[in-house]
XYZ file of C-alpha atoms in Angstrom:
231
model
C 70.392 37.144 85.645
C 73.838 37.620 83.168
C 74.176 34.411 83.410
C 70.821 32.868 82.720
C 71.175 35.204 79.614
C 74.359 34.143 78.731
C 73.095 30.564 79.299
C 70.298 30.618 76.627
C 72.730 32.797 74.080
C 74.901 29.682 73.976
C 71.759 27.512 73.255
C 71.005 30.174 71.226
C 74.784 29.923 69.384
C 74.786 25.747 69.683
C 71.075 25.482 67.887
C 72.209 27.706 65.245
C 75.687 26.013 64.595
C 73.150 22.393 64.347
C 71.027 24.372 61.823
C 73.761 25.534 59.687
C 74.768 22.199 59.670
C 72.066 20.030 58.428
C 71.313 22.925 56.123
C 74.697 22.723 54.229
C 74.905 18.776 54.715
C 71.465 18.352 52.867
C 73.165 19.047 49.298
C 76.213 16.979 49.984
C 73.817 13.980 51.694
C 71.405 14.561 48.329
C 74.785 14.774 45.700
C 75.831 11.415 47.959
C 72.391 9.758 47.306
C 72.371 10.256 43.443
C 75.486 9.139 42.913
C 74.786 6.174 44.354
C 71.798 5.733 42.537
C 73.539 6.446 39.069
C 76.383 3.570 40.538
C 73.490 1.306 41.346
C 71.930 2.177 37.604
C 75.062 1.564 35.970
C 75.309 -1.983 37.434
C 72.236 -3.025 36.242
C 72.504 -1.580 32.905
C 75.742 -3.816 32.454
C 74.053 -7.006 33.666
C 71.456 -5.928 30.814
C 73.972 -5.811 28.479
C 75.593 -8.548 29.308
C 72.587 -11.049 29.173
C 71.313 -9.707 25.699
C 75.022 -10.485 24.260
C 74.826 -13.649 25.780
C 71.119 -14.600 24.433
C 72.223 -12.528 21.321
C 74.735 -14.804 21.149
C 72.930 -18.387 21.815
C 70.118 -17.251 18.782
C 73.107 -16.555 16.626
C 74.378 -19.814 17.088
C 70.625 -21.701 16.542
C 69.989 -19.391 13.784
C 73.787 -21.328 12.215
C 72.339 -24.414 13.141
C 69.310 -24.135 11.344
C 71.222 -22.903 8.453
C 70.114 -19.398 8.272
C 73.412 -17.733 8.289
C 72.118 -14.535 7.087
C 69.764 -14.355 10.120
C 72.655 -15.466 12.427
C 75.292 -12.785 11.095
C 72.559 -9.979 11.626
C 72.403 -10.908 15.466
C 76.186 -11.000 15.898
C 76.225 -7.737 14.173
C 74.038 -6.311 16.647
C 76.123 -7.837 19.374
C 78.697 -5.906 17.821
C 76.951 -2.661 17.555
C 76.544 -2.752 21.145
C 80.009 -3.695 22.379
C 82.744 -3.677 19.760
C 85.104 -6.444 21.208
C 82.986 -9.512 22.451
C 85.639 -12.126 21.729
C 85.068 -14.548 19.297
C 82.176 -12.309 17.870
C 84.482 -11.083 14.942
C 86.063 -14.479 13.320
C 82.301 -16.132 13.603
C 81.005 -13.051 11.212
C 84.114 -14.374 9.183
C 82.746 -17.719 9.024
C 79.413 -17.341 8.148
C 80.393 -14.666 5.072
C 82.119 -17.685 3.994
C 79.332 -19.865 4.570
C 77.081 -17.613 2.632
C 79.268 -16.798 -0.285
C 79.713 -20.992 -0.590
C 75.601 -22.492 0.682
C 74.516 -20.408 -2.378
C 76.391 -21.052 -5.781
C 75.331 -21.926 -9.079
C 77.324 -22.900 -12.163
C 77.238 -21.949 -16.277
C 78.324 -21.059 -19.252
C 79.213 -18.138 -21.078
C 79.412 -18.706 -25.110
C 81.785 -15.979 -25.867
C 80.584 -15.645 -29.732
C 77.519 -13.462 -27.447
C 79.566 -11.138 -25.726
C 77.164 -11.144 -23.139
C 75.418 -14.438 -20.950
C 71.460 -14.821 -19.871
C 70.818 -12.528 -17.066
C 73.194 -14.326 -14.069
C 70.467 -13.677 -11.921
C 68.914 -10.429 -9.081
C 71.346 -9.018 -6.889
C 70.538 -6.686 -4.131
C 71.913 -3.880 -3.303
C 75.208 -3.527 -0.570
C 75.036 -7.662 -0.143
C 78.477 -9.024 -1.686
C 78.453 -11.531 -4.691
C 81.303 -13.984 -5.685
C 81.931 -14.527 -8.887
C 84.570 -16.956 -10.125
C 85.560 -18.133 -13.891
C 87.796 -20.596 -15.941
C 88.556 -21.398 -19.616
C 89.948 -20.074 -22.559
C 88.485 -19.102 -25.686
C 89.500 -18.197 -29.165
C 89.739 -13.965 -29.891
C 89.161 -13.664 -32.980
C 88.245 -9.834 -34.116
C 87.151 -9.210 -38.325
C 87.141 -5.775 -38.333
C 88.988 -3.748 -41.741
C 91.400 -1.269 -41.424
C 93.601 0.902 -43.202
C 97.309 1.580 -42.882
C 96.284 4.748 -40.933
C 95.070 2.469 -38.172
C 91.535 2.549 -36.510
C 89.679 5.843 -36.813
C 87.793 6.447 -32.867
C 84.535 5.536 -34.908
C 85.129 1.639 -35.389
C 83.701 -1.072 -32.990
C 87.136 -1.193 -30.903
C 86.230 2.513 -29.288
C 82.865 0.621 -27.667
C 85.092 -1.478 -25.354
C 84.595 -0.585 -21.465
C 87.225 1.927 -20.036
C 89.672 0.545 -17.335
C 88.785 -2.765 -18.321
C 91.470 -5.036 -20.327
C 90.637 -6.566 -23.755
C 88.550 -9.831 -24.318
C 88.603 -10.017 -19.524
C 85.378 -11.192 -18.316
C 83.454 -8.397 -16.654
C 80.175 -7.308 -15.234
C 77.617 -4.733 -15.117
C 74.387 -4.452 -13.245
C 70.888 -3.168 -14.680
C 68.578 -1.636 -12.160
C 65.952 0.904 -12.014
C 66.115 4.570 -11.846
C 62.353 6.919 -11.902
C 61.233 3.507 -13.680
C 63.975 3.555 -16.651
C 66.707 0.860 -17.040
C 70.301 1.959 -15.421
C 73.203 0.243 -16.495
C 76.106 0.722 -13.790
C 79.860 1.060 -14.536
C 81.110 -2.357 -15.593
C 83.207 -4.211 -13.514
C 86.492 -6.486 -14.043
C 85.484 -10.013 -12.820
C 88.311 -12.070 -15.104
C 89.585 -15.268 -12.475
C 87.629 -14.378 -9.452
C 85.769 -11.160 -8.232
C 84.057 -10.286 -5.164
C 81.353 -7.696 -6.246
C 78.964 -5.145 -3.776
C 75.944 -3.807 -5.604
C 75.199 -0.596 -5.361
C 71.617 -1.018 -6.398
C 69.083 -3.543 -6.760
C 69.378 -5.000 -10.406
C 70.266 -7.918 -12.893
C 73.842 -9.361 -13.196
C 74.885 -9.606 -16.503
C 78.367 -10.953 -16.770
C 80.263 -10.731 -20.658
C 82.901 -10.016 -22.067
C 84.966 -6.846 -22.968
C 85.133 -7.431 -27.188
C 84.716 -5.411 -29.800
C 81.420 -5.199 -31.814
C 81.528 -7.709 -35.003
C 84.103 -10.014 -32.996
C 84.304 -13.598 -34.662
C 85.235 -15.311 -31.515
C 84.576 -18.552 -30.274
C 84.745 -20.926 -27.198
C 82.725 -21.324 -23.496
C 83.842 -20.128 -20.522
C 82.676 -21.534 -16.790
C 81.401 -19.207 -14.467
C 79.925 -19.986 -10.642
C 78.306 -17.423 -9.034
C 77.562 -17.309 -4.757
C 76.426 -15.285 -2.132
C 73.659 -12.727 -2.390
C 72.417 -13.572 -5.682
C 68.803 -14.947 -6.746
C 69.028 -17.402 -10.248
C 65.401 -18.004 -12.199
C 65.393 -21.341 -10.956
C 65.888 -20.827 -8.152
């Protein structure tokens, strides 16, 4: 009879080691099975990835073709945004700033006896302009003095600040609560590279003194983001 007893207490003690078991294996089997679900996840979010960069990448390259290098920077851009160091991804964004500072250009003239040219056309805000000039011209300022020098009053206190006298410069006019805002002007002088920071009209003059007497034309071509009324 002991031993019957002592029979079904090791059943008893086996059954309940089992139990124990499978009852602190579940977690670790259930841990186990996510993880390899998150591993299995993770493999095909990078074959995701991978084949948008690459069709990213082939409608960057037709939107080039077709000439739309605007269109074709904005896709490599998002390429970018999503991994920072596709190769080749960086020196084609290169390129096509060129492109678009060069497909778009226009030339004219600036008579400097204005100060200031014919509106050089809409620029938009945080989209880069080029702006390149040659030429000389003739300075010639009338304005009366005595042998105290120029009181602040006269016309030479109206030239821009930080800008040197008679350089080629710019401003941009825009819109603020529906009144005109002039921006701070700009040195342009040889060549400039210029990034609105508001939707306006370039206006590109010169930095001379009110009642100047100078003569001469200057030639100025302006690229990139710019709209001209002929256009």
């Amino acid at each position: 009879m002991l031993n019957f007893r002592a029979g079904w207490n090791v059943q008893f003690l086996f059954l309940g080691i089992a139990l124990a078991v499978m009852l602190l294996s579940e977690p670790l089997m259930a841990q186990s099975s996510k993880k390899t679900n998150v591993k299995q996840l993770n493999v095909q979010a990078d074959k995701l990835k991978d084949s948008f960069i690459r069709e990213s990448a082939e409608i960057a390259r037709k939107y080039s073709e077709a000439g739309d290098y605007e269109k074709s920077r904005e896709m490599l851009e998002v390429i970018q945004s999503i991994q920072k160091d596709v190769p080749g991804v960086k020196a084609m964004i290169t390129q096509l700033n060129e492109k678009l500072m060069s497909s778009n250009s226009s030339d004219f003239d600036i008579d400097v006896a204005r100060n200031w040219s014919t509106p050089a056309g809409l620029v938009a805000k945080g989209k880069m302009v080029r702006i390149q000039a040659m030429g000389t011209y003739d300075f010639v300022a009338d304005i009366k003095t005595t042998v105290e020098g120029l009181p602040h009053s006269t016309a030479m206190k109206e030239l821009a600040d930080g800008i040197p006298t008679g350089a080629l410069m710019g401003i941009v006019i825009s819109q603020e609560k529906g009144k005109p805002k002039m921006s701070k002007p700009f040195l342009i002088g040889e060549k400039a590279e210029f990034t609105p920071q508001a939707d306006g009209v370039l206006m590109i003059g010169l930095n001379l003194p009110a009642g100047h007497k100078s003569t001469g034309k200057l030639k100025v071509r302006i690229s990139g983001y710019i709209r001209r009324g002929s256009n």
